[in-house]
Every structure is written in structure tokens, then in C-alpha cells.
Tab-separated table of C-alpha atoms and ligand atoms in Angstrom:
chain	number	residue	atom	x	y	z
A	1	UNK	CA	10.650	8.680	-26.781
A	2	UNK	CA	10.189	6.434	-24.255
A	3	UNK	CA	8.060	6.220	-20.745
A	4	UNK	CA	9.125	3.961	-17.913
A	5	UNK	CA	6.686	2.291	-15.956
A	6	UNK	CA	8.342	4.593	-12.825
A	7	UNK	CA	10.269	7.242	-12.663
A	8	UNK	CA	11.918	7.231	-9.198
A	9	UNK	CA	13.905	10.658	-10.383
A	10	UNK	CA	11.869	13.269	-9.832
A	11	UNK	CA	10.834	12.502	-5.880
A	12	UNK	CA	14.974	11.004	-5.000
A	13	UNK	CA	17.080	13.011	-7.407
A	14	UNK	CA	14.959	15.887	-7.436
A	15	UNK	CA	15.770	16.459	-4.095
A	16	UNK	CA	19.339	15.675	-4.147
A	17	UNK	CA	20.976	18.170	-1.835
A	18	UNK	CA	18.704	17.823	0.551
A	19	UNK	CA	18.988	14.284	1.232
A	20	UNK	CA	22.441	14.017	0.706
A	21	UNK	CA	22.666	16.944	3.393
A	22	UNK	CA	20.614	14.366	5.674
A	23	UNK	CA	22.853	11.400	5.031
A	24	UNK	CA	26.118	14.061	6.269
A	25	UNK	CA	23.607	14.651	9.167
A	26	UNK	CA	23.532	10.550	10.161
A	27	UNK	CA	27.161	10.123	8.667
A	28	UNK	CA	28.588	12.426	10.972
A	29	UNK	CA	26.537	11.532	13.791
A	30	UNK	CA	28.396	8.167	13.865
A	31	UNK	CA	25.230	6.949	15.178
A	32	UNK	CA	23.101	4.781	12.663
A	33	UNK	CA	19.937	3.275	15.033
A	34	UNK	CA	17.530	3.707	17.588
A	35	UNK	CA	19.056	7.716	17.521
A	36	UNK	CA	17.136	10.794	16.774
A	37	UNK	CA	16.434	10.550	13.117
A	38	UNK	CA	14.350	7.517	13.653
A	39	UNK	CA	12.033	9.580	16.713
A	40	UNK	CA	12.084	12.913	15.265
A	41	UNK	CA	10.775	10.886	11.544
A	42	UNK	CA	8.774	8.530	13.883
A	43	UNK	CA	7.391	13.120	15.747
A	44	UNK	CA	6.618	14.049	12.372
A	45	UNK	CA	4.630	11.112	10.093
A	46	UNK	CA	2.583	10.329	13.731
A	47	UNK	CA	1.622	13.580	12.654
A	48	UNK	CA	1.065	13.754	9.307
A	49	UNK	CA	-0.683	10.455	10.274
A	50	UNK	CA	-2.978	12.338	13.072
A	51	UNK	CA	-1.547	9.487	15.094
A	52	UNK	CA	-0.756	10.071	18.675
A	53	UNK	CA	1.936	6.875	17.675
A	54	UNK	CA	4.403	5.814	15.046
A	55	UNK	CA	7.092	3.391	14.681
A	56	UNK	CA	9.576	2.376	12.714
A	57	UNK	CA	10.226	-1.128	11.429
A	58	UNK	CA	12.394	-2.811	9.192
A	59	UNK	CA	9.854	-2.381	6.536
A	60	UNK	CA	5.895	-2.705	5.624
A	61	UNK	CA	5.148	-6.005	5.530
A	62	UNK	CA	7.360	-6.669	9.606
A	63	UNK	CA	4.978	-3.437	10.261
A	64	UNK	CA	1.597	-5.959	9.338
A	65	UNK	CA	3.936	-9.147	12.022
A	66	UNK	CA	3.864	-6.737	14.652
A	67	UNK	CA	0.996	-5.106	14.083
A	68	UNK	CA	-0.436	-9.182	14.751
A	69	UNK	CA	1.491	-10.024	16.809
A	70	UNK	CA	0.305	-7.059	19.262
A	71	UNK	CA	-3.046	-7.579	19.403
A	72	UNK	CA	-2.155	-11.518	20.466
A	73	UNK	CA	-3.735	-13.010	17.637
A	74	UNK	CA	-2.279	-16.026	16.973
A	75	UNK	CA	-2.883	-20.177	16.137
A	76	UNK	CA	-6.520	-20.909	15.395
A	77	UNK	CA	-7.545	-16.850	14.854
A	78	UNK	CA	-9.118	-15.854	11.806
A	79	UNK	CA	-7.794	-12.932	10.199
A	80	UNK	CA	-10.291	-11.505	7.197
A	81	UNK	CA	-8.325	-9.603	3.850
A	82	UNK	CA	-9.455	-9.117	0.569
A	83	UNK	CA	-9.355	-12.134	-1.949
A	84	UNK	CA	-7.118	-9.273	-4.605
A	85	UNK	CA	-3.933	-8.025	-2.791
A	86	UNK	CA	-0.101	-8.186	-2.734
A	87	UNK	CA	0.772	-11.230	-0.757
A	88	UNK	CA	2.339	-9.231	2.569
A	89	UNK	CA	-1.076	-8.928	3.705
A	90	UNK	CA	-1.282	-12.921	3.793
A	91	UNK	CA	2.184	-13.022	4.504
A	92	UNK	CA	1.728	-11.404	7.823
A	93	UNK	CA	-1.478	-13.417	9.171
A	94	UNK	CA	0.823	-16.940	8.592
A	95	UNK	CA	3.660	-15.410	10.041
A	96	UNK	CA	1.746	-15.249	13.872
A	97	UNK	CA	0.320	-18.796	12.760
A	98	UNK	CA	-3.630	-17.412	11.722
A	99	UNK	CA	-5.524	-18.129	8.843
A	100	UNK	CA	-6.695	-15.689	6.019
A	101	UNK	CA	-10.317	-15.188	5.088
A	102	UNK	CA	-10.021	-13.848	1.893
A	103	UNK	CA	-13.427	-11.876	1.307
A	104	UNK	CA	-14.472	-10.675	-2.255
A	105	UNK	CA	-14.070	-6.903	-3.533
A	106	UNK	CA	-16.526	-4.807	-4.732
A	107	UNK	CA	-15.709	-4.879	-9.000
A	108	UNK	CA	-15.916	-0.968	-9.191
A	109	UNK	CA	-13.900	0.364	-5.981
A	110	UNK	CA	-11.265	-3.173	-6.214
A	111	UNK	CA	-11.051	-2.764	-2.669
A	112	UNK	CA	-13.087	-4.876	0.277
A	113	UNK	CA	-16.979	-4.843	0.127
A	114	UNK	CA	-17.794	-4.576	3.449
A	115	UNK	CA	-21.437	-6.103	2.284
A	116	UNK	CA	-19.602	-9.338	1.894
A	117	UNK	CA	-17.450	-8.589	5.130
A	118	UNK	CA	-19.846	-10.779	7.655
A	119	UNK	CA	-20.270	-13.849	5.852
A	120	UNK	CA	-17.105	-14.413	6.235
A	121	UNK	CA	-16.984	-14.103	9.473
A	122	UNK	CA	-16.992	-16.581	12.292
A	123	UNK	CA	-16.202	-17.446	16.472
A	124	UNK	CA	-12.167	-17.801	15.611
A	125	UNK	CA	-12.370	-14.418	13.443
A	126	UNK	CA	-10.119	-11.752	15.855
A	127	UNK	CA	-9.347	-9.120	12.914
A	128	UNK	CA	-10.280	-7.574	9.710
A	129	UNK	CA	-7.346	-6.248	7.540
A	130	UNK	CA	-9.512	-3.766	5.179
A	131	UNK	CA	-6.181	-2.589	1.872
A	132	UNK	CA	-6.700	0.443	0.909
A	133	UNK	CA	-5.855	-0.552	-2.633
A	134	UNK	CA	-4.186	1.396	-5.416
A	135	UNK	CA	-4.113	4.210	-3.033
A	136	UNK	CA	-7.845	4.503	-2.308
A	137	UNK	CA	-9.284	4.459	0.863
A	138	UNK	CA	-12.186	1.691	1.707
A	139	UNK	CA	-15.149	2.521	3.362
A	140	UNK	CA	-13.904	2.279	7.081
A	141	UNK	CA	-17.056	4.156	8.226
A	142	UNK	CA	-19.356	0.510	6.978
A	143	UNK	CA	-15.724	-1.488	7.866
A	144	UNK	CA	-15.627	-0.487	11.935
A	145	UNK	CA	-19.245	-0.433	12.208
A	146	UNK	CA	-18.919	-4.399	11.636
A	147	UNK	CA	-15.643	-4.856	14.028
A	148	UNK	CA	-17.249	-3.132	16.341
A	149	UNK	CA	-20.502	-5.226	16.152
A	150	UNK	CA	-18.747	-8.137	16.460
A	151	UNK	CA	-15.266	-7.324	18.913
A	152	UNK	CA	-13.210	-7.109	15.600
A	153	UNK	CA	-10.049	-5.451	16.229
A	154	UNK	CA	-9.636	-3.377	12.500
A	155	UNK	CA	-5.544	-3.961	10.956
A	156	UNK	CA	-5.261	-1.279	8.192
A	157	UNK	CA	-2.705	-2.189	5.602
A	158	UNK	CA	-2.288	1.366	4.163
A	159	UNK	CA	0.941	0.329	2.530
A	160	UNK	CA	-0.258	2.126	-0.533
A	161	UNK	CA	-1.933	4.683	0.878
A	162	UNK	CA	-0.574	6.963	3.158
A	163	UNK	CA	-2.918	10.569	3.180
A	164	UNK	CA	-5.606	8.703	1.521
A	165	UNK	CA	-8.749	9.167	3.295
A	166	UNK	CA	-12.873	8.191	3.954
A	167	UNK	CA	-14.877	10.899	5.315
A	168	UNK	CA	-11.962	13.326	6.003
A	169	UNK	CA	-10.681	11.083	8.341
A	170	UNK	CA	-7.065	9.282	7.395
A	171	UNK	CA	-6.306	5.565	6.193
A	172	UNK	CA	-3.892	4.393	9.282
A	173	UNK	CA	-6.070	5.804	11.691
A	174	UNK	CA	-9.223	3.932	11.697
A	175	UNK	CA	-7.318	0.313	13.050
A	176	UNK	CA	-6.480	-0.700	16.781
A	177	UNK	CA	-2.541	-0.742	14.712
A	178	UNK	CA	-2.052	-0.327	10.869
A	179	UNK	CA	0.593	-0.615	8.509
A	180	UNK	CA	2.591	1.211	5.828
A	181	UNK	CA	5.879	0.551	3.968
A	182	UNK	CA	8.246	2.270	2.689
A	183	UNK	CA	9.486	0.747	-0.469
A	184	UNK	CA	11.049	2.943	-2.970
A	185	UNK	CA	8.494	2.827	-5.284
A	186	UNK	CA	5.623	3.593	-2.870
A	187	UNK	CA	4.270	7.167	-2.583
A	188	UNK	CA	6.871	7.827	0.567
A	189	UNK	CA	8.789	5.924	-0.491
A	190	UNK	CA	12.814	5.464	1.408
A	191	UNK	CA	16.354	4.944	-0.301
A	192	UNK	CA	15.971	1.878	0.800
A	193	UNK	CA	13.355	-0.897	2.442
A	194	UNK	CA	11.548	0.758	5.848
A	195	UNK	CA	7.710	0.867	6.804
A	196	UNK	CA	6.087	1.635	10.043
A	197	UNK	CA	2.686	1.265	12.104
A	198	UNK	CA	0.934	3.450	13.690
A	199	UNK	CA	-1.608	3.762	16.363
A	200	UNK	CA	-3.101	5.471	19.377
A	201	UNK	CA	-2.465	3.028	22.307
A	202	UNK	CA	-0.182	3.987	24.746
A	203	UNK	CA	0.361	0.276	25.944
A	204	UNK	CA	0.885	-0.939	21.992
A	205	UNK	CA	2.981	2.132	21.164
A	206	UNK	CA	5.328	0.612	24.421
A	207	UNK	CA	4.983	-3.025	23.615
A	208	UNK	CA	6.037	-2.257	19.762
A	209	UNK	CA	8.720	-0.497	20.765
A	210	UNK	CA	10.306	-3.690	22.917
A	211	UNK	CA	9.113	-5.757	20.631
A	212	UNK	CA	10.872	-4.322	17.057
A	213	UNK	CA	13.951	-4.163	19.456
A	214	UNK	CA	15.319	-7.714	20.215
A	215	UNK	CA	12.134	-7.326	22.733
A	216	UNK	CA	14.634	-5.306	25.132
A	217	UNK	CA	14.026	-1.713	26.798
A	218	UNK	CA	16.968	-1.696	28.184
A	219	UNK	CA	19.977	-2.933	26.396
A	220	UNK	CA	20.075	-6.498	27.532
A	221	UNK	CA	17.239	-6.648	29.526
A	222	UNK	CA	15.195	-8.738	27.791
A	223	UNK	CA	11.292	-8.552	28.383
A	224	UNK	CA	9.607	-10.717	25.193
A	225	UNK	CA	11.164	-13.069	22.394
A	226	UNK	CA	11.296	-10.205	20.413
A	227	UNK	CA	13.069	-9.308	16.623
A	228	UNK	CA	14.700	-7.270	15.014
A	229	UNK	CA	12.591	-5.166	12.708
A	230	UNK	CA	13.877	-1.001	13.543
A	231	UNK	CA	13.850	1.348	11.242
A	232	UNK	CA	17.865	2.680	10.492
A	233	UNK	CA	18.563	6.537	10.734
A	234	UNK	CA	19.785	6.739	7.416
A	235	UNK	CA	16.302	5.010	5.855
A	236	UNK	CA	14.447	7.140	8.803
A	237	UNK	CA	16.751	10.953	7.974
A	238	UNK	CA	15.705	10.778	3.969
A	239	UNK	CA	12.039	9.716	4.674
A	240	UNK	CA	11.988	13.239	7.189
A	241	UNK	CA	12.474	15.133	4.219
A	242	UNK	CA	10.525	13.042	1.710
A	243	UNK	CA	7.011	13.537	4.321
A	244	UNK	CA	7.179	17.753	3.746
A	245	UNK	CA	6.960	16.014	-0.427
A	246	UNK	CA	3.737	13.974	0.401
A	247	UNK	CA	0.974	16.263	-0.065
A	248	UNK	CA	2.459	18.270	-3.359
A	249	UNK	CA	3.165	14.154	-4.386
A	250	UNK	CA	0.099	13.009	-3.984
A	251	UNK	CA	-1.655	16.153	-5.870
A	252	UNK	CA	0.408	15.988	-8.740
A	253	UNK	CA	-0.816	12.025	-8.084
A	254	UNK	CA	-3.829	12.921	-8.550
A	255	UNK	CA	-3.577	15.434	-11.084
A	256	UNK	CA	-2.232	12.828	-13.235
A	257	UNK	CA	-5.354	10.887	-12.844
A	258	UNK	CA	-7.370	13.151	-14.412
A	259	UNK	CA	-5.368	14.159	-17.446
A	260	UNK	CA	-5.863	10.211	-18.062
A	261	UNK	CA	-9.435	10.366	-16.958
A	262	UNK	CA	-9.737	12.665	-19.980
A	263	UNK	CA	-8.430	10.791	-22.660
A	264	UNK	CA	-8.566	8.269	-22.199
A	265	UNK	CA	-13.022	8.042	-21.877
A	266	UNK	CA	-14.764	5.873	-23.295
A	267	UNK	CA	-12.820	3.945	-25.235
A	268	UNK	CA	-12.828	0.234	-26.258
A	269	UNK	CA	-14.086	-2.100	-23.509
A	270	UNK	CA	-10.792	0.108	-21.060
A	271	UNK	CA	-12.529	0.992	-17.139
A	272	UNK	CA	-10.690	3.757	-15.883
A	273	UNK	CA	-10.442	3.836	-11.199
A	274	UNK	CA	-13.777	4.794	-9.939
A	275	UNK	CA	-13.930	6.384	-6.183
A	276	UNK	CA	-16.290	5.744	-4.515
A	277	UNK	CA	-18.344	8.822	-2.676
A	278	UNK	CA	-16.638	9.787	0.742
A	279	UNK	CA	-13.192	8.734	-0.604
A	280	UNK	CA	-9.823	9.852	-1.429
A	281	UNK	CA	-8.161	7.657	-3.506
A	282	UNK	CA	-3.647	8.954	-4.424
A	283	UNK	CA	-2.536	7.305	-6.810
A	284	UNK	CA	-0.393	4.879	-5.657
A	285	UNK	CA	-1.554	3.514	-9.113
A	286	UNK	CA	-3.386	4.175	-11.772
A	287	UNK	CA	-4.942	1.011	-12.500
A	288	UNK	CA	-7.429	0.436	-16.177
A	289	UNK	CA	-9.279	-2.573	-16.865
A	290	UNK	CA	-9.855	-4.525	-20.618
A	291	UNK	CA	-10.380	-8.179	-21.722
A	292	UNK	CA	-7.512	-7.299	-24.031
A	293	UNK	CA	-5.274	-6.955	-21.492
A	294	UNK	CA	-2.022	-8.920	-22.786
A	295	UNK	CA	-2.556	-7.470	-26.372
A	296	UNK	CA	-2.928	-3.873	-25.037
A	297	UNK	CA	0.760	-4.018	-22.523
A	298	UNK	CA	3.050	-5.560	-25.975
A	299	UNK	CA	1.585	-3.051	-28.190
A	300	UNK	CA	2.045	-0.839	-24.769
A	301	UNK	CA	5.676	-1.716	-25.009
A	302	UNK	CA	7.060	-1.436	-28.760
A	303	UNK	CA	5.927	2.303	-28.684
A	304	UNK	CA	8.131	2.547	-25.024
A	305	UNK	CA	5.266	3.359	-22.525
A	306	UNK	CA	5.934	1.092	-19.114
A	307	UNK	CA	3.578	-0.533	-17.813
A	308	UNK	CA	2.891	-3.822	-15.135
A	309	UNK	CA	0.169	-6.113	-13.994
A	310	UNK	CA	-0.814	-5.386	-9.606
A	311	UNK	CA	-0.944	-8.234	-9.395
A	312	UNK	CA	-0.812	-11.672	-12.308
A	313	UNK	CA	-2.268	-13.755	-9.238
A	314	UNK	CA	-4.464	-13.490	-6.123
A	315	UNK	CA	-3.201	-14.484	-3.109
A	316	UNK	CA	-5.032	-17.652	-3.107
A	317	UNK	CA	-4.380	-18.964	-6.081
A	318	UNK	CA	-0.311	-18.639	-4.803
A	319	UNK	CA	1.308	-21.835	-5.015
A	320	UNK	CA	2.790	-20.942	-1.178
A	321	UNK	CA	-1.237	-21.173	-0.562
A	322	UNK	CA	-1.631	-24.688	-2.037
A	323	UNK	CA	-2.322	-26.073	1.893
A	324	UNK	CA	-5.454	-23.521	2.317
A	325	UNK	CA	-7.048	-25.444	0.028
A	326	UNK	CA	-8.811	-22.706	-2.553
A	327	UNK	CA	-8.696	-24.023	-6.808
A	328	UNK	CA	-9.769	-21.342	-9.193
A	329	UNK	CA	-13.823	-19.359	-9.257
A	330	UNK	CA	-13.115	-19.420	-6.281
A	331	UNK	CA	-12.800	-16.009	-5.807
A	332	UNK	CA	-13.949	-15.194	-9.386
A	333	UNK	CA	-14.029	-11.593	-8.527
A	334	UNK	CA	-10.358	-10.716	-7.532
A	335	UNK	CA	-9.214	-13.657	-10.168
A	336	UNK	CA	-11.011	-11.675	-13.025
A	337	UNK	CA	-8.668	-8.372	-12.091
A	338	UNK	CA	-5.677	-10.624	-12.344
A	339	UNK	CA	-6.327	-11.456	-15.477
A	340	UNK	CA	-7.899	-7.671	-16.963
A	341	UNK	CA	-5.545	-5.873	-14.435
A	342	UNK	CA	-3.183	-3.403	-16.241
A	343	UNK	CA	-1.068	-0.289	-15.001
A	344	UNK	CA	-0.212	2.144	-16.313
A	345	UNK	CA	3.062	5.212	-15.407
A	346	UNK	CA	1.765	7.301	-12.260
A	347	UNK	CA	4.725	9.457	-10.846
A	348	UNK	CA	5.750	13.105	-9.695
A	349	UNK	CA	7.240	14.483	-12.862
A	350	UNK	CA	4.846	12.794	-15.420
A	351	UNK	CA	3.353	15.904	-17.933
A	352	UNK	CA	-0.318	16.242	-19.760
A	353	UNK	CA	2.182	15.546	-22.586
A	354	UNK	CA	3.571	12.090	-21.933
A	355	UNK	CA	-0.376	11.065	-20.662
A	356	UNK	CA	-1.655	12.246	-24.075
A	357	UNK	CA	1.347	9.865	-25.504
A	358	UNK	CA	0.643	6.858	-23.681
A	359	UNK	CA	-3.400	7.832	-24.386
A	360	UNK	CA	-2.638	8.143	-28.415
A	361	UNK	CA	-1.111	4.754	-28.486
A	362	UNK	CA	-4.121	3.269	-26.259
A	363	UNK	CA	-6.549	4.596	-28.518
A	364	UNK	CA	-4.492	2.990	-31.781
A	365	UNK	CA	-4.638	0.104	-30.029
A	366	UNK	CA	-8.298	-0.111	-29.820
A	367	UNK	CA	-8.741	1.420	-33.156
A	368	UNK	CA	-6.646	-0.586	-35.161
A	369	UNK	CA	-8.942	-3.149	-32.781
A	370	UNK	CA	-11.680	-2.811	-34.625
A	371	UNK	CA	-11.024	-2.680	-38.412
B	401	PLP	C1	4.271	-2.826	-0.409
B	401	PLP	C2	2.978	-3.785	-0.247
B	401	PLP	C3	3.848	-4.022	1.084
B	401	PLP	C4	4.632	-4.411	1.852
B	401	PLP	O1	5.875	-3.503	2.207
B	401	PLP	P1	6.778	-4.208	1.558
B	401	PLP	O2	7.745	-2.578	2.882
B	401	PLP	O3	7.220	-3.568	0.548
B	401	PLP	O4	6.884	-5.145	3.370
B	401	PLP	C5	2.395	-4.916	2.090
B	401	PLP	N1	0.977	-4.529	1.398
B	401	PLP	C6	0.459	-3.732	0.148
B	401	PLP	C7	-0.747	-4.375	0.227
B	401	PLP	C8	2.407	-3.054	-0.509
B	401	PLP	O5	1.718	-2.866	-1.373
């Protein structure tokens, strides 16, 4: 029996008829860029996220890049972000010419530690970018208070956490401008690249619609030096179909997580995901930690269980960022996470039986370890 790390069949093939109808509609419309499907999805996603506006983009990284652009963040500015995140968060900061300033995560939630943020603020700081990592909402109340006290913007990286909330308010709805990703493996995934920006600010909405479309609102009239970072009709149509299922899929992920929690209770040195009071967790990833990570991963691989590491190298130790001058030991919590984390399979369609099989192999690994 094989359990792959990710299987998109339950969220794509099983709704194939609806997706094919969406495809057919776009095909027959003969209109493939900036049309009715994009407009419809943007409205639906804004309603889902309880924000006034949603602007579709080509992918999540472009959404974050444009969000920072909209706030006029650039050369000489500093942006605070967690030291353990996917590289895209840092790249968006680099694209606008600003400097990423890393802040260590809380060692229980793996999300940026609000108590460490103030130490990182300087006269150049313009913005805080919280990342709701693995699907758990950050402590947005404390982060918002700090931002307000220091006059900083918040740009949420909501790529892993559509539908998560902190104290009842949805992620992607706290910051001035926020970015999310619909990469196929995300909780809401397109059938290709796609992303979106959410905001309540009408001027920013207008600016971003222009910016993503060659800096143009009237065809062949270019007001600013813009980009081509649009979300196409086909992906928008697929996303409209899939958005209706998202709440159900999130509940399935949460159910799978609770099966894992039951089955993996007190085994070896395993550390299981911890959800903070007030936060919800949409379980984009189910990340466990152990000091025996590579051997456990090997053992699971041998037994047909796919796992991945999110992420093996924190941004400050990436070759791409060597010019920032960081070295090993600068962000010990992020580095320890990178050395010990292991993501187990989690996606709609996994059964309790699947989780018990995975847990059985994890237990057998640690039992063997004892002898
Ligand atoms: C996936 C992801 C992104 C980037 O999204 P793309 O659509 O792949 O460009 C950004 N930040 C985080 C935290 C992500 O997980």
C-alpha cells in the first residue's frame, strides 16, 4: 500500500465534470484574459475572505510583490518577516529593492513571535509581513497593535492559510494589502499558477488593477510602468468551481489532523503541531518534529509513505541571500525547525485507516529505535 505525500485526485479529478464545464465555457467564450470569469472569481473570493476587494494575479509571489509595490515600499526600506518561511516572502521584499529583516518564530506555533518584532524595528522599517505558516493564523491582534504603535503597514502572506482566522477575523483581512497563492498544492489550488491580493482600500484596488495589466486601464494608454501579472480566465473559472468546496476541504484537513493527533500521541521525541488559543489551523501542512528526522523519513519512504520537508534551508542561509551576510546560528529557532521538521501526508480524501497505517509505521520506527 502506497500513500503519496500529495494526491490531488479528490480535489480535481473527482470534480472533473464541473471543471470540464468551466473549461468548455471559457473555450466557447473566446475570451481568455481579463473577462467575466476573472471578475466573478474576484467577487466570490472577496466575499469568502470578507474583504472589499480581491485582485487576481498570476501567482502568489506576484501578489506579494504587487502588494509591497502598492504601499510604495522600496529601496532603503526594511520589511520584517519570519526567519522560517518559504523563500517567496523574502523574494517579494527583494523585488521592490527593500531589505528583509528576519524575526524568529514562536517555537510552539512556528509563526512569527510577536514579542520579538519590536527588537527588529528601526527607523527604516515600513512593513511587517506575517506568514500564517502551514495554515495556522498568526497572533494578528498583537502584531496589529505593534504595527499601529510604530506606524507600520501589515502585508499578510496568506498563501498557506485561506479560511484561517485569529479571534474570529479571517487571515488575508488584517493587513492593508495581502497576498495569497492558488498554486495547485495549496488548500485552494488552481490547475496551474494563480494568486490573488485582498484589500479594503479602493485606491489600492484601482492601482493594482492597473499595475497588473501593463500599467493600463484604457487599452494602449499606459499611466505607470506596470507588469503583466494577470490571472487568466481559465484558472479563474476553475477557481470559482473549487472555492465552493474549500470550507468542506478545510474541515476534512482538520479531521485528518485530529486523527493524527490521536494516533501519534506521545511517541518517541515527536513534537506535534500546536494550535494557539484564538487561532484556527487550516492544516495546509501537518508538520511533526523529531531529532531522528532523516531516518524516520527513510523508514516511511521504504514503507510507501511519502513525506516532504518544509523547509530544509531557512531564507537567511540560502545561497541567493549570501549578500545579506548571515551565518549559521543567527536564527537558531528557524534553523532547528529546518533540521527537525517533517511534513506528513494531509489532503482531502485521506481516510482514518490511511492515518492509522502512517502512524503504525511511525510507531514501529520509534519502537525499533528503543531496542
Ligand atoms: C506558495 C507560497 C508562496 C508563493 O506562491 P506561488 O503561487 O507559488 O508564487 C508564497 N508564500 C508562501 C508562504 C507560500 O507557501
